[in-house]
PDB file of C-alpha atoms in Angstrom:
ATOM      1  CA  MET A 149     139.221   6.633 -51.116  1.00 77.00           C
ATOM      2  CA  ILE A 150     134.584   7.331 -51.489  1.00 84.00           C
ATOM      3  CA  ALA A 151     134.222   4.048 -52.697  1.00 83.00           C
ATOM      4  CA  GLU A 152     136.497   2.078 -50.078  1.00 87.00           C
ATOM      5  CA  THR A 153     134.154   4.268 -47.486  1.00 90.00           C
ATOM      6  CA  VAL A 154     130.605   2.885 -49.381  1.00 91.00           C
ATOM      7  CA  CYS A 155     132.581   0.316 -49.331  1.00 91.00           C
ATOM      8  CA  SER A 156     133.149  -0.611 -46.135  1.00 91.00           C
ATOM      9  CA  ALA A 157     129.346   0.773 -44.671  1.00 94.00           C
ATOM     10  CA  VAL A 158     127.737  -1.750 -46.447  1.00 94.00           C
ATOM     11  CA  ALA A 159     130.152  -4.789 -45.253  1.00 94.00           C
ATOM     12  CA  ALA A 160     128.718  -3.034 -41.475  1.00 95.00           C
ATOM     13  CA  ALA A 161     124.956  -3.111 -42.695  1.00 95.00           C
ATOM     14  CA  GLY A 162     125.347  -6.729 -43.596  1.00 95.00           C
ATOM     15  CA  LEU A 163     126.338  -7.716 -40.234  1.00 94.00           C
ATOM     16  CA  GLY A 164     124.567  -5.450 -38.487  1.00 96.00           C
ATOM     17  CA  ILE A 165     121.466  -7.497 -41.171  1.00 95.00           C
ATOM     18  CA  ALA A 166     123.138 -10.813 -39.925  1.00 94.00           C
ATOM     19  CA  ALA A 167     123.376  -9.935 -36.121  1.00 95.00           C
ATOM     20  CA  VAL A 168     120.042  -9.086 -36.121  1.00 96.00           C
ATOM     21  CA  THR A 169     118.753 -12.268 -38.057  1.00 94.00           C
ATOM     22  CA  ALA A 170     120.854 -14.509 -35.782  1.00 93.00           C
ATOM     23  CA  PHE A 171     118.984 -12.984 -32.717  1.00 94.00           C
ATOM     24  CA  ARG A 172     116.057 -14.462 -34.626  1.00 93.00           C
ATOM     25  CA  ARG A 173     117.229 -17.936 -34.849  1.00 91.00           C
ATOM     26  CA  ARG A 174     117.553 -17.753 -38.583  1.00 90.00           C
ATOM     27  CA  PHE A 175     121.310 -18.996 -38.517  1.00 91.00           C
ATOM     28  CA  LEU A 176     121.654 -20.095 -41.401  1.00 93.00           C
ATOM     29  CA  THR A 177     120.327 -16.544 -43.197  1.00 91.00           C
ATOM     30  CA  ALA A 178     122.407 -15.146 -40.799  1.00 92.00           C
ATOM     31  CA  THR A 179     125.910 -16.987 -42.269  1.00 93.00           C
ATOM     32  CA  ARG A 180     124.877 -16.782 -45.951  1.00 94.00           C
ATOM     33  CA  ILE A 181     124.289 -12.625 -44.946  1.00 93.00           C
ATOM     34  CA  ALA A 182     127.658 -12.690 -42.935  1.00 93.00           C
ATOM     35  CA  ALA A 183     129.318 -14.160 -46.285  1.00 95.00           C
ATOM     36  CA  TYR A 184     127.774 -11.546 -48.608  1.00 94.00           C
ATOM     37  CA  ALA A 185     128.565  -8.592 -46.532  1.00 93.00           C
ATOM     38  CA  LEU A 186     131.764  -9.298 -46.147  1.00 94.00           C
ATOM     39  CA  VAL A 187     132.988  -9.553 -49.988  1.00 94.00           C
ATOM     40  CA  PRO A 188     132.738  -5.678 -50.222  1.00 92.00           C
ATOM     41  CA  LEU A 189     134.708  -5.367 -47.483  1.00 91.00           C
ATOM     42  CA  GLY A 190     137.442  -7.693 -48.239  1.00 93.00           C
ATOM     43  CA  LEU A 191     137.529  -6.664 -52.863  1.00 90.00           C
ATOM     44  CA  VAL A 192     137.900  -3.336 -50.346  1.00 90.00           C
ATOM     45  CA  MET A 193     141.416  -4.973 -48.543  1.00 91.00           C
ATOM     46  CA  THR A 194     142.880  -6.646 -50.890  1.00 91.00           C
ATOM     47  CA  GLY A 195     142.925  -3.046 -53.154  1.00 90.00           C
ATOM     48  CA  VAL A 196     141.167  -3.806 -56.129  1.00 89.00           C
ATOM     49  CA  VAL A 197     138.126  -1.304 -55.843  1.00 87.00           C
ATOM     50  CA  GLU A 198     140.758   1.251 -56.229  1.00 88.00           C
ATOM     51  CA  TRP A 199     142.043  -1.039 -59.278  1.00 88.00           C
ATOM     52  CA  ALA A 200     138.963  -0.544 -61.200  1.00 87.00           C
ATOM     53  CA  ALA A 201     138.532   3.400 -59.839  1.00 85.00           C
ATOM     54  CA  ASP A 202     142.120   3.550 -61.336  1.00 86.00           C
ATOM     55  CA  THR A 203     140.317   1.836 -65.077  1.00 85.00           C
ATOM     56  CA  ALA A 204     137.281   3.358 -64.280  1.00 84.00           C
ATOM     57  CA  PHE A 205     138.581   6.929 -64.704  1.00 84.00           C
ATOM     58  CA  SER A 206     142.236   5.539 -67.091  1.00 87.00           C
ATOM     59  CA  PRO A 207     141.639   6.738 -70.652  1.00 89.00           C
ATOM     60  CA  VAL A 208     144.894   4.050 -71.584  1.00 88.00           C
ATOM     61  CA  ALA A 209     142.733   1.728 -70.066  1.00 87.00           C
ATOM     62  CA  TRP A 210     139.186   1.450 -71.846  1.00 87.00           C
ATOM     63  CA  ALA A 211     141.722   2.876 -75.733  1.00 90.00           C
ATOM     64  CA  GLY A 212     142.805  -1.375 -74.113  1.00 88.00           C
ATOM     65  CA  PHE A 213     138.908  -2.411 -73.567  1.00 89.00           C
ATOM     66  CA  GLY A 214     138.787  -0.807 -76.717  1.00 91.00           C
ATOM     67  CA  VAL A 215     141.344  -2.961 -78.681  1.00 92.00           C
ATOM     68  CA  LEU A 216     140.244  -6.357 -76.716  1.00 91.00           C
ATOM     69  CA  GLY A 217     136.726  -5.828 -78.621  1.00 92.00           C
ATOM     70  CA  GLY A 218     138.608  -5.095 -81.959  1.00 91.00           C
ATOM     71  CA  ALA A 219     139.769  -8.316 -81.858  1.00 93.00           C
ATOM     72  CA  TRP A 220     137.212 -10.388 -80.667  1.00 94.00           C
ATOM     73  CA  LEU A 221     135.963  -8.821 -83.430  1.00 93.00           C
ATOM     74  CA  LEU A 222     138.044  -9.864 -85.893  1.00 92.00           C
ATOM     75  CA  PHE A 223     137.451 -12.996 -84.316  1.00 92.00           C
ATOM     76  CA  ALA A 224     133.837 -13.262 -85.062  1.00 93.00           C
ATOM     77  CA  ALA A 225     134.084 -12.472 -88.423  1.00 92.00           C
ATOM     78  CA  THR A 226     137.131 -14.244 -89.824  1.00 93.00           C
ATOM     79  CA  ARG A 227     134.910 -17.641 -87.928  1.00 92.00           C
ATOM     80  CA  ALA A 228     131.223 -16.494 -89.992  1.00 91.00           C
ATOM     81  CA  VAL A 229     134.029 -16.335 -93.350  1.00 91.00           C
ATOM     82  CA  GLU A 230     135.148 -19.549 -92.566  1.00 90.00           C
ATOM     83  CA  ARG A 231     131.483 -21.157 -91.214  1.00 89.00           C
ATOM     84  CA  ARG A 232     130.018 -19.443 -94.753  1.00 87.00           C
ATOM     85  CA  ARG A 233     133.332 -21.092 -96.873  1.00 85.00           C
ATOM     86  CA  GLY A 234     132.703 -24.415 -95.536  1.00 81.00           C
ATOM     87  CA  ARG A 235     128.775 -24.984 -96.211  1.00 72.00           C
ATOM     88  CA  GLU A 236     129.457 -23.276 -99.657  1.00 67.00           C
ATOM     89  CA  GLY A 237     132.505 -25.760-100.439  1.00 62.00           C
ATOM     90  CA  ARG A 238     130.077 -28.236 -99.551  1.00 62.00           C
ATOM     91  CA  ALA A 239     127.236 -27.519-101.906  1.00 61.00           C
ATOM     92  CA  VAL A 240     129.813 -26.944-104.879  1.00 58.00           C
ATOM     93  CA  ALA A 241     130.946 -30.780-103.822  1.00 58.00           C
ATOM     94  CA  THR A 242     127.868 -32.305-103.314  1.00 62.00           C
ATOM     95  CA  ALA A 243     126.614 -30.569-105.945  1.00 60.00           C
ATOM     96  CA  GLY A 244     130.209 -31.248-108.901  1.00 56.00           C
ATOM     97  CA  PRO A 245     130.120 -33.916-111.180  1.00 58.00           C
ATOM     98  CA  HIS A 246     131.414 -35.826-109.074  1.00 57.00           C
ATOM     99  CA  ASP A 247     127.578 -38.376-107.252  1.00 54.00           C
ATOM    100  CA  PRO A 248     127.557 -39.824-104.656  1.00 59.00           C
ATOM    101  CA  VAL A 249     125.720 -42.029-105.088  1.00 58.00           C
ATOM    102  CA  ALA A 250     125.285 -44.570-108.278  1.00 58.00           C
ATOM    103  CA  PRO A 251     122.180 -44.222-110.975  1.00 57.00           C
ATOM    104  CA  GLN A 252     122.556 -47.903-110.435  1.00 59.00           C
ATOM    105  CA  ALA A 253     122.177 -47.308-107.209  1.00 56.00           C
ATOM    106  CA  SER A 254     118.234 -47.145-107.307  1.00 58.00           C
ATOM    107  CA  ALA A 255     116.470 -50.398-108.005  1.00 56.00           C
ATOM    108  CA  PRO A 256     117.183 -53.138-105.663  1.00 57.00           C
ATOM    109  CA  SER A 257     119.472 -55.310-107.889  1.00 57.00           C
ATOM    110  CA  LEU A 258     118.549 -58.414-106.408  1.00 57.00           C
ATOM    111  CA  GLY A 259     115.130 -58.173-108.600  1.00 56.00           C
ATOM    112  CA  PRO A 260     111.660 -56.260-107.827  1.00 56.00           C
ATOM    113  CA  ALA A 261     110.503 -57.899-103.623  1.00 57.00           C
ATOM    114  CA  SER A 262     108.316 -60.845-103.954  1.00 56.00           C
ATOM    115  CA  ARG A 263     105.687 -61.466-101.938  1.00 58.00           C
ATOM    116  CA  PRO A 264     105.286 -64.554 -99.000  1.00 59.00           C
ATOM    117  CA  ALA A 265     103.355 -67.163 -99.987  1.00 59.00           C
ATOM    118  CA  PRO A 266      99.487 -66.563 -97.686  1.00 61.00           C
ATOM    119  CA  GLN A 267      99.824 -68.018 -94.449  1.00 62.00           C
ATOM    120  CA  THR A 268      96.701 -69.412 -92.139  1.00 61.00           C
ATOM    121  CA  ARG A 269      96.723 -67.202 -89.509  1.00 60.00           C
ATOM    122  CA  THR A 270      93.976 -66.095 -86.900  1.00 61.00           C
ATOM    123  CA  LYS A 271      95.599 -62.758 -86.992  1.00 60.00           C
ATOM    124  CA  PRO A 272      96.492 -60.817 -90.290  1.00 59.00           C
ATOM    125  CA  GLN A 273      98.563 -59.800 -91.531  1.00 60.00           C
ATOM    126  CA  ALA A 274     100.309 -56.540 -92.508  1.00 59.00           C
ATOM    127  CA  ALA A 275     100.390 -55.410 -95.533  1.00 57.00           C
ATOM    128  CA  PRO A 276     103.360 -55.850 -97.311  1.00 57.00           C
ATOM    129  CA  ARG A 277     105.262 -51.764 -96.842  1.00 58.00           C
ATOM    130  CA  ALA A 278     105.474 -50.164-100.680  1.00 55.00           C
ATOM    131  CA  ASP A 279     108.958 -48.425-100.416  1.00 58.00           C
ATOM    132  CA  ALA A 280     110.578 -51.185 -99.177  1.00 58.00           C
ATOM    133  CA  ALA A 281     113.023 -51.142-102.432  1.00 59.00           C
ATOM    134  CA  ASP A 282     113.683 -48.355-101.050  1.00 64.00           C
ATOM    135  CA  ASP A 283     115.605 -48.867 -97.774  1.00 73.00           C
ATOM    136  CA  PHE A 284     117.587 -51.247-100.017  1.00 79.00           C
ATOM    137  CA  SER A 285     119.110 -48.643-103.159  1.00 82.00           C
ATOM    138  CA  ASP A 286     119.653 -46.268-100.160  1.00 82.00           C
ATOM    139  CA  ILE A 287     122.695 -48.433 -98.595  1.00 84.00           C
ATOM    140  CA  GLU A 288     123.790 -49.934-101.833  1.00 86.00           C
ATOM    141  CA  ALA A 289     124.261 -46.438-102.849  1.00 85.00           C
ATOM    142  CA  ILE A 290     126.065 -46.252 -99.868  1.00 86.00           C
ATOM    143  CA  LEU A 291     128.173 -48.889-100.216  1.00 87.00           C
ATOM    144  CA  LYS A 292     129.065 -48.751-104.393  1.00 87.00           C
ATOM    145  CA  LYS A 293     130.298 -45.250-102.344  1.00 86.00           C
ATOM    146  CA  HIS A 294     133.168 -46.283-100.972  1.00 86.00           C
ATOM    147  CA  GLY A 295     134.317 -49.068-102.939  1.00 83.00           C
ATOM    148  CA  ILE A 296     132.114 -52.505-101.524  1.00 81.00           C
TER     149      ILE A 296
END
Protein backbone atom coordinates (compact mmCIF):
# COMPACT_ATOMS: atom_id res chain seq x y z
CA MET A 1 0.00 0.00 0.00
CA ILE A 2 2.84 2.40 0.82
CA ALA A 3 4.71 1.53 -2.36
CA GLU A 4 1.65 2.33 -4.48
CA THR A 5 1.25 5.69 -2.74
CA VAL A 6 4.92 6.58 -3.23
CA CYS A 7 4.81 5.64 -6.91
CA SER A 8 1.66 7.70 -7.45
CA ALA A 9 3.27 10.70 -5.72
CA VAL A 10 6.40 10.36 -7.86
CA ALA A 11 4.24 10.27 -10.99
CA ALA A 12 2.29 13.37 -9.92
CA ALA A 13 5.50 15.27 -9.12
CA GLY A 14 7.02 14.26 -12.44
CA LEU A 15 3.97 15.43 -14.35
CA GLY A 16 4.15 18.75 -12.49
CA ILE A 17 7.80 19.19 -13.46
CA ALA A 18 6.87 18.31 -17.06
CA ALA A 19 4.15 21.00 -17.03
CA VAL A 20 6.62 23.64 -15.78
CA THR A 21 9.13 22.57 -18.43
CA ALA A 22 6.47 22.80 -21.15
CA PHE A 23 5.53 26.27 -19.89
CA ARG A 24 9.14 27.30 -20.58
CA ARG A 25 8.66 26.13 -24.19
CA ARG A 26 10.97 23.11 -23.89
CA PHE A 27 8.43 20.68 -25.29
CA LEU A 28 10.78 17.81 -26.16
CA THR A 29 12.26 17.75 -22.66
CA ALA A 30 8.78 18.10 -21.11
CA THR A 31 7.53 15.13 -23.11
CA ARG A 32 10.49 13.03 -22.01
CA ILE A 33 9.95 13.96 -18.33
CA ALA A 34 6.25 13.10 -18.62
CA ALA A 35 7.13 9.70 -20.09
CA TYR A 36 9.48 8.94 -17.20
CA ALA A 37 6.88 10.16 -14.70
CA LEU A 38 4.19 7.85 -16.06
CA VAL A 39 6.33 4.68 -15.67
CA PRO A 40 5.80 4.28 -11.88
CA LEU A 41 2.08 4.93 -12.28
CA GLY A 42 1.86 2.27 -14.98
CA LEU A 43 3.74 -0.20 -12.80
CA VAL A 44 1.28 0.39 -9.97
CA MET A 45 -1.72 0.00 -12.26
CA THR A 46 -0.47 -3.28 -13.76
CA GLY A 47 0.24 -4.81 -10.35
CA VAL A 48 4.00 -5.16 -10.79
CA VAL A 49 4.69 -3.14 -7.66
CA GLU A 50 2.41 -5.35 -5.56
CA TRP A 51 4.02 -8.49 -6.99
CA ALA A 52 7.51 -7.12 -6.27
CA ALA A 53 6.52 -6.26 -2.70
CA ASP A 54 5.06 -9.73 -2.18
CA THR A 55 8.20 -11.30 -3.63
CA ALA A 56 10.57 -9.19 -1.56
CA PHE A 57 9.00 -10.33 1.72
CA SER A 58 8.44 -13.97 0.77
CA PRO A 59 10.98 -16.53 2.07
CA VAL A 60 9.97 -18.97 -0.67
CA ALA A 61 10.81 -16.39 -3.32
CA TRP A 62 14.24 -15.77 -1.77
CA ALA A 63 14.86 -19.52 -1.64
CA GLY A 64 13.96 -19.64 -5.34
CA PHE A 65 16.49 -16.91 -6.07
CA GLY A 66 19.07 -18.93 -4.12
CA VAL A 67 18.30 -22.04 -6.20
CA LEU A 68 18.63 -20.02 -9.41
CA GLY A 69 21.98 -18.64 -8.21
CA GLY A 70 23.20 -22.14 -7.39
CA ALA A 71 22.19 -23.36 -10.84
CA TRP A 72 24.07 -20.47 -12.42
CA LEU A 73 27.18 -21.33 -10.38
CA LEU A 74 26.98 -24.96 -11.51
CA PHE A 75 26.74 -23.89 -15.16
CA ALA A 76 29.72 -21.56 -14.74
CA ALA A 77 31.80 -24.23 -13.00
CA THR A 78 31.13 -26.84 -15.68
CA ARG A 79 31.99 -24.35 -18.39
CA ALA A 80 35.29 -23.48 -16.67
CA VAL A 81 36.20 -27.17 -16.31
CA GLU A 82 35.26 -27.79 -19.94
CA ARG A 83 37.52 -24.96 -21.11
CA ARG A 84 40.41 -26.16 -18.96
CA ARG A 85 40.09 -29.72 -20.29
CA GLY A 86 39.95 -28.37 -23.83
CA ARG A 87 43.25 -26.54 -23.36
CA GLU A 88 44.92 -29.51 -21.69
CA GLY A 89 43.66 -31.83 -24.42
CA ARG A 90 45.14 -29.61 -27.10
CA ALA A 91 48.44 -29.38 -25.23
CA VAL A 92 48.67 -33.17 -24.93
CA ALA A 93 47.82 -33.63 -28.60
CA THR A 94 50.52 -31.26 -29.80
CA ALA A 95 53.18 -32.58 -27.42
CA GLY A 96 52.47 -36.22 -28.25
CA PRO A 97 54.57 -38.49 -30.46
CA HIS A 98 52.68 -37.37 -33.56
CA ASP A 99 54.63 -34.25 -34.43
CA PRO A 100 52.63 -32.30 -37.06
CA VAL A 101 55.77 -30.90 -38.66
CA ALA A 102 57.93 -33.40 -40.48
CA PRO A 103 61.64 -33.12 -39.63
CA GLN A 104 62.52 -32.97 -43.34
CA ALA A 105 60.22 -30.00 -43.83
CA SER A 106 62.55 -27.61 -42.06
CA ALA A 107 64.80 -27.39 -45.14
CA PRO A 108 63.30 -26.32 -48.47
CA SER A 109 63.03 -29.08 -51.06
CA LEU A 110 64.31 -26.91 -53.91
CA GLY A 111 67.72 -26.40 -52.38
CA PRO A 112 69.33 -23.20 -51.23
CA ALA A 113 67.90 -20.03 -52.65
CA SER A 114 69.88 -18.69 -55.57
CA ARG A 115 70.40 -15.02 -56.10
CA PRO A 116 69.26 -13.50 -59.36
CA ALA A 117 71.84 -12.14 -61.75
CA PRO A 118 72.77 -8.56 -60.95
CA GLN A 119 70.97 -6.02 -63.06
CA THR A 120 71.98 -2.49 -63.78
CA ARG A 121 69.41 -0.22 -62.31
CA THR A 122 69.45 3.37 -61.27
CA LYS A 123 67.71 2.69 -57.96
CA PRO A 124 69.44 0.59 -55.32
CA GLN A 125 67.93 -2.85 -54.97
CA ALA A 126 66.74 -4.07 -51.58
CA ALA A 127 68.79 -6.88 -50.09
CA PRO A 128 67.04 -10.27 -50.17
CA ARG A 129 65.80 -11.52 -46.85
CA ALA A 130 67.88 -14.14 -45.11
CA ASP A 131 64.85 -16.07 -43.90
CA ALA A 132 63.16 -16.39 -47.31
CA ALA A 133 63.82 -20.14 -47.28
CA ASP A 134 61.99 -20.50 -43.96
CA ASP A 135 58.80 -19.08 -45.44
CA PHE A 136 58.33 -22.02 -47.77
CA SER A 137 59.31 -24.63 -45.20
CA ASP A 138 56.28 -23.72 -43.09
CA ILE A 139 53.99 -24.08 -46.08
CA GLU A 140 55.62 -27.36 -47.01
CA ALA A 141 55.14 -28.69 -43.48
CA ILE A 142 51.45 -27.84 -43.59
CA LEU A 143 51.02 -29.54 -46.95
CA LYS A 144 52.85 -32.68 -45.75
CA LYS A 145 50.73 -32.73 -42.62
CA HIS A 146 47.60 -32.92 -44.77
CA GLY A 147 49.12 -35.48 -47.14
CA ILE A 148 49.43 -33.19 -50.15
